XYZ file of N, CA and C in Angstrom:
561
model
N 22.812 3.296 0.066
C 21.606 3.236 0.860
C 20.507 2.475 0.138
N 20.516 2.463 -1.160
C 19.503 1.735 -1.917
C 18.254 2.561 -2.141
N 17.381 2.003 -2.942
C 16.142 2.691 -3.278
C 15.146 2.607 -2.124
N 14.371 3.664 -1.979
C 13.267 3.673 -1.025
C 11.993 3.618 -1.850
N 11.217 2.576 -1.657
C 9.995 2.372 -2.414
C 8.847 3.099 -1.730
N 8.166 3.941 -2.474
C 6.944 4.580 -1.982
C 5.774 3.689 -2.341
N 4.958 3.341 -1.347
C 3.864 2.407 -1.594
C 2.539 3.005 -1.145
N 1.577 3.012 -2.053
C 0.201 3.330 -1.713
C -0.491 1.979 -1.556
N -0.616 1.536 -0.303
C -1.294 0.269 -0.008
C -2.784 0.571 0.022
N -3.419 0.441 -1.120
C -4.802 0.874 -1.271
C -5.834 -0.161 -0.854
N -7.042 0.312 -0.651
C -8.156 -0.562 -0.291
C -8.474 -1.524 -1.428
N -8.496 -1.013 -2.659
C -8.821 -1.865 -3.808
C -7.618 -2.163 -4.691
N -6.713 -1.188 -4.835
C -5.496 -1.408 -5.612
C -4.314 -0.747 -4.912
N -3.140 -1.256 -5.198
C -1.912 -0.706 -4.631
C -0.999 -0.268 -5.767
N -0.089 0.634 -5.419
C 0.793 1.245 -6.396
C 2.141 1.486 -5.746
N 3.213 1.442 -6.528
C 4.544 1.707 -5.974
C 5.295 2.656 -6.897
N 6.180 3.445 -6.264
C 6.967 4.417 -7.017
C 8.284 4.663 -6.292
N 9.214 5.268 -7.000
C 10.476 5.733 -6.409
C 10.694 7.162 -6.888
N 11.528 7.874 -6.149
C 11.903 9.224 -6.569
C 13.167 9.119 -7.419
N 13.114 9.705 -8.610
C 14.271 9.775 -9.495
C 14.402 11.211 -9.973
N 15.549 11.824 -9.660
C 15.795 13.218 -10.019
C 14.674 14.115 -9.508
N 14.309 13.930 -8.242
C 13.290 14.732 -7.572
C 11.893 14.605 -8.167
N 11.642 13.549 -8.915
C 10.311 13.316 -9.468
C 9.894 11.874 -9.172
N 8.615 11.660 -8.828
C 8.150 10.294 -8.593
C 7.987 9.538 -9.916
N 8.454 8.303 -9.925
C 8.326 7.437 -11.101
C 7.592 6.176 -10.655
N 6.460 5.914 -11.279
C 5.672 4.733 -10.933
C 6.365 3.494 -11.473
N 6.433 2.465 -10.627
C 7.086 1.210 -10.981
C 6.006 0.190 -11.351
N 6.084 -0.414 -12.524
C 5.080 -1.410 -12.899
C 5.288 -2.726 -12.142
N 4.200 -3.466 -11.986
C 4.308 -4.797 -11.384
C 4.848 -5.778 -12.425
N 4.896 -7.048 -12.090
C 5.487 -8.031 -13.010
C 4.653 -8.276 -14.267
N 3.437 -7.732 -14.305
C 2.596 -7.825 -15.497
C 2.722 -6.570 -16.356
N 3.573 -5.631 -15.910
C 3.758 -4.390 -16.641
C 2.675 -3.364 -16.366
N 1.880 -3.602 -15.335
C 0.770 -2.701 -15.010
C 1.117 -1.814 -13.826
N 0.551 -0.625 -13.810
C 0.821 0.329 -12.735
C 0.097 -0.035 -11.442
N -1.078 -0.590 -11.557
C -1.895 -0.920 -10.389
C -1.914 -2.416 -10.136
N -1.816 -2.775 -8.863
C -1.912 -4.170 -8.443
C -3.141 -4.298 -7.538
N -4.122 -5.112 -7.907
C -5.279 -5.269 -7.027
C -4.841 -5.726 -5.625
N -5.421 -5.125 -4.602
C -5.109 -5.470 -3.206
C -5.975 -6.654 -2.782
N -5.736 -7.768 -3.448
C -6.537 -8.982 -3.276
C -5.600 -10.158 -3.025
N -5.979 -11.019 -2.077
C -5.205 -12.224 -1.773
C -6.158 -13.410 -1.825
N -5.744 -14.455 -2.543
C -6.547 -15.671 -2.652
C -5.697 -16.873 -2.232
N -6.259 -17.675 -1.358
C -5.614 -18.916 -0.910
C -6.292 -20.064 -1.658
N -5.591 -20.653 -2.621
C -6.200 -21.719 -3.408
C -6.300 -23.000 -2.577
N -7.141 -23.889 -3.010
C -7.307 -25.167 -2.306
C -6.046 -26.015 -2.369
N -5.199 -25.762 -3.369
C -3.945 -26.516 -3.490
C -2.844 -25.939 -2.603
N -3.142 -24.828 -1.896
C -2.164 -24.251 -0.976
C -1.376 -23.086 -1.530
N -1.631 -22.717 -2.772
C -0.932 -21.585 -3.373
C -1.565 -20.276 -2.884
N -0.748 -19.260 -2.702
C -1.249 -17.932 -2.328
C -1.082 -17.026 -3.538
N -2.199 -16.539 -4.047
C -2.198 -15.660 -5.210
C -2.437 -14.228 -4.746
N -1.806 -13.291 -5.424
C -1.943 -11.877 -5.076
C -2.184 -11.077 -6.350
N -2.992 -10.038 -6.237
C -3.197 -9.131 -7.360
C -4.222 -9.628 -8.350
N -3.894 -9.436 -9.639
C -4.819 -9.784 -10.720
C -5.160 -11.275 -10.724
N -4.153 -12.124 -10.471
C -4.402 -13.567 -10.424
C -5.372 -13.916 -9.298
N -5.227 -13.255 -8.164
C -6.117 -13.501 -7.021
C -7.535 -13.053 -7.346
N -7.638 -11.907 -7.991
C -8.972 -11.395 -8.354
C -9.674 -12.339 -9.325
N -8.915 -12.875 -10.287
C -9.501 -13.831 -11.233
C -9.879 -15.140 -10.543
N -9.013 -15.610 -9.651
C -9.254 -16.871 -8.943
C -10.417 -16.776 -7.970
N -10.788 -15.563 -7.591
C -11.887 -15.377 -6.644
C -13.200 -15.941 -7.173
N -13.337 -16.011 -8.477
C -14.564 -16.543 -9.080
C -14.839 -17.955 -8.584
N -13.783 -18.761 -8.473
C -13.932 -20.147 -8.021
C -13.609 -20.326 -6.541
N -13.046 -19.290 -5.906
C -12.590 -19.402 -4.515
C -13.015 -18.193 -3.683
N -14.222 -17.730 -3.845
C -14.620 -16.491 -3.181
C -14.493 -16.590 -1.660
N -14.759 -17.764 -1.100
C -14.661 -17.920 0.359
C -13.209 -18.025 0.829
N -12.274 -18.069 -0.100
C -10.846 -18.159 0.237
C -10.087 -16.924 -0.263
N -10.846 -15.869 -0.585
C -10.268 -14.653 -1.145
C -10.579 -13.467 -0.238
N -9.563 -12.624 -0.048
C -9.703 -11.458 0.821
C -9.584 -10.180 0.009
N -10.596 -9.339 0.129
C -10.640 -8.019 -0.496
C -10.683 -6.963 0.612
N -10.243 -5.768 0.321
C -10.418 -4.596 1.198
C -9.932 -4.813 2.633
N -8.844 -5.521 2.818
C -8.331 -5.800 4.165
C -7.907 -4.517 4.868
N -7.577 -3.496 4.116
C -7.151 -2.223 4.699
C -8.206 -1.649 5.639
N -9.468 -1.930 5.366
C -10.550 -1.430 6.223
C -10.463 -1.995 7.645
N -9.724 -3.085 7.809
C -9.639 -3.752 9.119
C -8.298 -3.542 9.820
N -7.421 -2.731 9.231
C -6.112 -2.502 9.847
C -6.284 -1.951 11.263
N -5.517 -2.500 12.192
C -5.554 -2.021 13.561
C -6.708 -2.550 14.389
N -7.420 -3.555 13.845
C -8.540 -4.157 14.585
C -8.204 -5.602 14.919
N -9.109 -6.257 15.620
C -8.935 -7.672 15.968
C -9.533 -8.608 14.914
N -9.929 -8.062 13.773
C -10.495 -8.850 12.679
C -9.516 -9.943 12.255
N -10.050 -11.102 11.890
C -9.227 -12.209 11.397
C -9.850 -12.785 10.129
N -8.983 -13.240 9.237
C -9.403 -13.965 8.040
C -9.084 -15.421 8.308
N -10.103 -16.283 8.227
C -9.875 -17.702 8.487
C -9.924 -18.468 7.170
N -8.847 -19.200 6.923
C -8.759 -20.066 5.747
C -8.312 -21.427 6.253
N -9.166 -22.414 6.022
C -8.938 -23.750 6.560
C -8.757 -23.637 8.076
N -7.652 -24.090 8.613
C -7.444 -24.053 10.062
C -6.529 -22.913 10.490
N -6.240 -21.991 9.595
C -5.317 -20.901 9.924
C -6.048 -19.558 9.899
N -5.688 -18.704 10.860
C -6.228 -17.355 10.895
C -5.125 -16.354 10.554
N -5.493 -15.318 9.815
C -4.567 -14.274 9.411
C -5.062 -12.924 9.920
N -4.149 -12.112 10.440
C -4.486 -10.756 10.850
C -4.497 -9.857 9.617
N -5.109 -8.683 9.723
C -5.028 -7.743 8.600
C -3.582 -7.391 8.246
N -2.706 -7.339 9.261
C -1.299 -7.050 8.996
C -0.667 -8.159 8.161
N -1.009 -9.404 8.459
C -0.422 -10.529 7.713
C -0.915 -10.548 6.269
N -2.199 -10.272 6.065
C -2.737 -10.228 4.695
C -2.105 -9.064 3.940
N -2.017 -7.906 4.588
C -1.389 -6.741 3.950
C 0.076 -7.025 3.641
N 0.752 -7.751 4.518
C 2.153 -8.107 4.282
C 2.302 -8.966 3.035
N 1.344 -9.828 2.780
C 1.393 -10.663 1.570
C 1.328 -9.768 0.330
N 0.462 -8.759 0.367
C 0.368 -7.806 -0.748
C 1.672 -7.032 -0.881
N 2.197 -6.562 0.245
C 3.449 -5.798 0.228
C 4.631 -6.647 -0.243
N 4.640 -7.937 0.109
C 5.704 -8.830 -0.366
C 5.666 -8.951 -1.879
N 4.466 -9.008 -2.439
C 4.329 -9.067 -3.905
C 4.904 -7.800 -4.534
N 4.556 -6.641 -3.973
C 5.077 -5.384 -4.501
C 6.599 -5.332 -4.378
N 7.103 -5.788 -3.235
C 8.556 -5.821 -2.998
C 9.240 -6.701 -4.046
N 8.694 -7.887 -4.256
C 9.251 -8.822 -5.241
C 9.237 -8.210 -6.640
N 8.110 -7.579 -7.003
C 8.010 -6.980 -8.334
C 9.005 -5.828 -8.502
N 9.174 -5.017 -7.459
C 10.139 -3.904 -7.529
C 11.555 -4.442 -7.661
N 11.874 -5.483 -6.904
C 13.221 -6.074 -6.986
C 13.476 -6.673 -8.362
N 12.458 -7.285 -8.925
C 12.581 -7.836 -10.281
C 12.791 -6.702 -11.287
N 12.071 -5.612 -11.108
C 12.179 -4.461 -12.013
C 13.568 -3.833 -11.945
N 14.095 -3.633 -10.728
C 15.383 -2.964 -10.554
C 16.575 -3.909 -10.624
N 16.335 -5.213 -10.462
C 17.434 -6.167 -10.465
C 18.298 -6.076 -9.223
N 17.731 -5.574 -8.149
C 18.454 -5.460 -6.879
C 17.454 -5.495 -5.728
N 17.986 -5.759 -4.539
C 17.140 -5.823 -3.357
C 16.584 -4.432 -3.020
N 15.316 -4.410 -2.655
C 14.665 -3.184 -2.194
C 14.120 -3.495 -0.811
N 14.704 -2.878 0.201
C 14.267 -3.231 1.556
C 13.807 -2.046 2.388
N 13.668 -0.870 1.759
C 13.183 0.302 2.476
C 11.923 0.816 1.806
N 10.980 1.288 2.640
C 9.713 1.763 2.086
C 9.139 2.904 2.914
N 8.385 3.719 2.222
C 7.499 4.704 2.816
C 6.102 4.266 2.378
N 5.195 4.120 3.328
C 3.855 3.615 3.016
C 2.831 4.683 3.367
N 1.903 4.918 2.447
C 0.873 5.921 2.693
C -0.347 5.290 3.360
N -1.032 6.123 4.145
C -2.278 5.727 4.817
C -3.265 6.879 4.709
N -4.550 6.588 4.830
C -5.535 7.683 4.841
C -5.259 8.648 5.994
N -5.577 9.900 5.780
C -5.326 10.927 6.795
C -6.067 10.630 8.097
N -7.188 9.930 8.023
C -7.987 9.655 9.223
C -7.496 8.437 10.021
N -6.482 7.725 9.530
C -5.996 6.537 10.246
C -5.530 6.919 11.655
N -5.894 6.097 12.612
C -5.488 6.303 14.001
C -4.059 5.806 14.199
N -3.504 6.078 15.376
C -2.162 5.579 15.687
C -2.112 4.065 15.606
N -3.170 3.405 16.043
C -3.216 1.930 15.999
C -3.202 1.430 14.550
N -3.944 2.094 13.682
C -3.976 1.697 12.271
C -2.637 1.972 11.591
N -2.012 3.082 11.940
C -0.697 3.413 11.382
C 0.343 2.397 11.839
N 0.285 2.046 13.117
C 1.217 1.057 13.663
C 1.015 -0.300 12.996
N -0.241 -0.682 12.771
C -0.532 -1.951 12.100
C 0.000 -1.951 10.670
N -0.099 -0.809 9.993
C 0.427 -0.696 8.625
C 1.946 -0.830 8.631
N 2.590 -0.199 9.601
C 4.046 -0.323 9.724
C 4.422 -1.775 10.000
N 3.668 -2.444 10.876
C 3.926 -3.854 11.172
C 3.821 -4.705 9.907
N 2.818 -4.422 9.076
C 2.644 -5.172 7.821
C 3.869 -5.005 6.936
N 4.374 -3.785 6.850
C 5.575 -3.528 6.051
C 6.778 -4.284 6.571
N 6.921 -4.328 7.890
C 8.056 -5.040 8.485
C 7.925 -6.545 8.298
N 6.704 -7.071 8.414
C 6.472 -8.500 8.160
C 6.866 -8.835 6.718
N 6.601 -7.890 5.798
C 6.910 -8.093 4.380
C 8.405 -7.989 4.087
N 9.200 -7.558 5.070
C 10.639 -7.488 4.874
C 11.166 -6.088 4.607
N 10.349 -5.078 4.826
C 10.780 -3.701 4.626
C 11.253 -3.074 5.927
N 12.212 -2.187 5.808
C 12.510 -1.222 6.863
C 11.587 -0.050 6.529
N 10.521 0.112 7.292
C 9.540 1.157 7.001
C 10.071 2.476 7.539
N 10.494 3.321 6.623
C 11.097 4.596 6.998
C 10.083 5.575 7.540
N 8.881 5.522 6.985
C 7.860 6.467 7.415
C 6.487 6.002 6.949
N 5.490 6.316 7.768
C 4.087 6.181 7.383
C 3.617 7.610 7.145
N 3.093 7.881 5.956
C 2.737 9.259 5.598
C 1.283 9.328 5.125
N 0.610 10.405 5.461
C -0.777 10.594 5.025
C -0.842 10.672 3.503
N -1.861 10.061 2.922
C -2.015 10.063 1.472
C -2.116 11.480 0.887
N -2.884 12.394 1.487
C -2.929 13.749 0.911
C -1.566 14.446 0.939
N -0.794 14.230 1.981
C 0.538 14.818 2.059
C 1.433 14.236 0.968
N 1.343 12.916 0.771
C 2.133 12.268 -0.277
C 1.753 12.819 -1.655
N 0.470 13.026 -1.880
C 0.024 13.577 -3.166
C 0.591 14.977 -3.377
N 0.552 15.798 -2.339
C 1.077 17.161 -2.450
C 2.584 17.148 -2.704
N 3.302 16.262 -2.006
C 4.749 16.156 -2.204
C 5.085 15.688 -3.623
N 4.295 14.755 -4.127
C 4.550 14.208 -5.461
C 4.455 15.281 -6.540
N 3.649 16.284 -6.282
C 3.508 17.365 -7.260
C 4.415 18.547 -6.972
N 5.351 18.364 -6.028
C 6.355 19.387 -5.786
C 5.870 20.584 -4.995
N 4.770 20.441 -4.306
C 4.227 21.577 -3.577
C 5.060 21.961 -2.359
N 6.016 21.098 -1.979
C 6.902 21.452 -0.865
C 7.901 22.531 -1.274
N 8.024 22.773 -2.561
C 8.971 23.767 -3.043
C 8.284 25.098 -3.382
N 6.975 25.135 -3.252
C 6.219 26.340 -3.591
C 6.171 27.301 -2.406
N 5.616 28.461 -2.667
C 5.467 29.449 -1.612
C 4.424 28.990 -0.588
N 4.333 29.721 0.520
C 3.345 29.400 1.551
C 1.952 29.421 0.932
N 1.158 28.390 1.275
C -0.179 28.302 0.703
C -1.044 27.328 1.480
N -2.329 27.401 1.223
C -3.279 26.445 1.777
C -3.856 25.669 0.603
N -3.862 24.340 0.720
C -4.277 23.466 -0.373
C -5.482 22.627 0.033
N -6.313 22.325 -0.928
C -7.406 21.389 -0.739
C -7.085 20.173 -1.596
N -6.908 19.013 -0.960
C -6.530 17.788 -1.672
C -7.691 16.801 -1.608
N -8.158 16.346 -2.777
C -9.202 15.326 -2.869
C -8.532 13.980 -3.063
N -8.939 12.995 -2.302
C -8.439 11.633 -2.461
C -9.615 10.773 -2.893
N -9.672 10.496 -4.173
C -10.747 9.677 -4.732
C -10.277 8.232 -4.814
N -10.138 7.601 -3.651
C -9.641 6.235 -3.590
C -10.694 5.214 -3.968
N -10.243 3.986 -4.138
C -11.162 2.904 -4.473
C -12.087 2.543 -3.332
N -11.660 2.790 -2.114
C -12.485 2.436 -0.961
C -12.879 3.622 -0.113
N -12.335 4.795 -0.430
C -12.622 5.974 0.380
C -12.721 7.205 -0.500
N -13.328 8.228 0.038
C -13.308 9.559 -0.561
C -12.971 10.506 0.569
N -11.788 11.092 0.514
C -11.320 11.977 1.572
C -11.009 13.347 1.002
N -11.227 14.347 1.823
C -10.843 15.706 1.497
C -9.990 16.208 2.646
N -8.815 16.750 2.326
C -7.910 17.273 3.352
C -7.519 18.696 3.004
N -7.408 19.507 4.031
C -6.879 20.853 3.858
C -5.463 20.834 4.416
N -4.505 21.232 3.571
C -3.100 21.205 3.952
C -2.550 22.621 3.897
N -1.902 23.012 4.955
C -1.249 24.313 4.975
C 0.250 24.080 4.808
N 0.862 24.789 3.843
C 2.289 24.690 3.590
C 2.916 26.027 3.989
N 3.816 25.964 4.975
C 4.523 27.161 5.427
C 6.010 26.847 5.415
N 6.753 27.544 4.618
C 8.211 27.353 4.490
C 8.554 25.904 4.183
N 7.772 25.265 3.301
C 8.033 23.896 2.898
C 7.609 22.837 3.895
N 6.983 23.241 5.008
C 6.524 22.301 6.020
C 5.011 22.157 5.902
N 4.529 20.911 5.874
C 3.097 20.646 5.734
C 2.443 20.584 7.094
């Protein structure tokens, strides 16, 4: 079946992990770093830069660089570069393609399945747009999951007794608080 990549497609940075022996393991990008800036830069020479390189290139190409595209998921917002327009899904797909490439390089095999997290407040339209971005990037998106639920699962709270949890999400672009009730391992 292959590995299923867990992806936190963040407003400011993104992160990827896989489950190994029932524990999440963070996968580094091609620079050996855990976090990849969620930044895309279209250089004047036609190159598309993603992550740290894009953030650095923004100094000279700020009008050709996209930050915080996640805030526009599920909207009619467009990024215009030269004569081409990009949807938030297309920009997010570029970020996801970078993560996919880095994971494949790390594992030495194709990774084509993903679970992608979204803020708990995302609407159905925003969730659908996130799934579309994953599919554009070449993933079979197995599930879109709320970030607080993913955090609780990562810490093994699905195996604990019935309880009510308060989860803080101190993201780069958001601050969310969620109350999660766990009953018989169901969130």
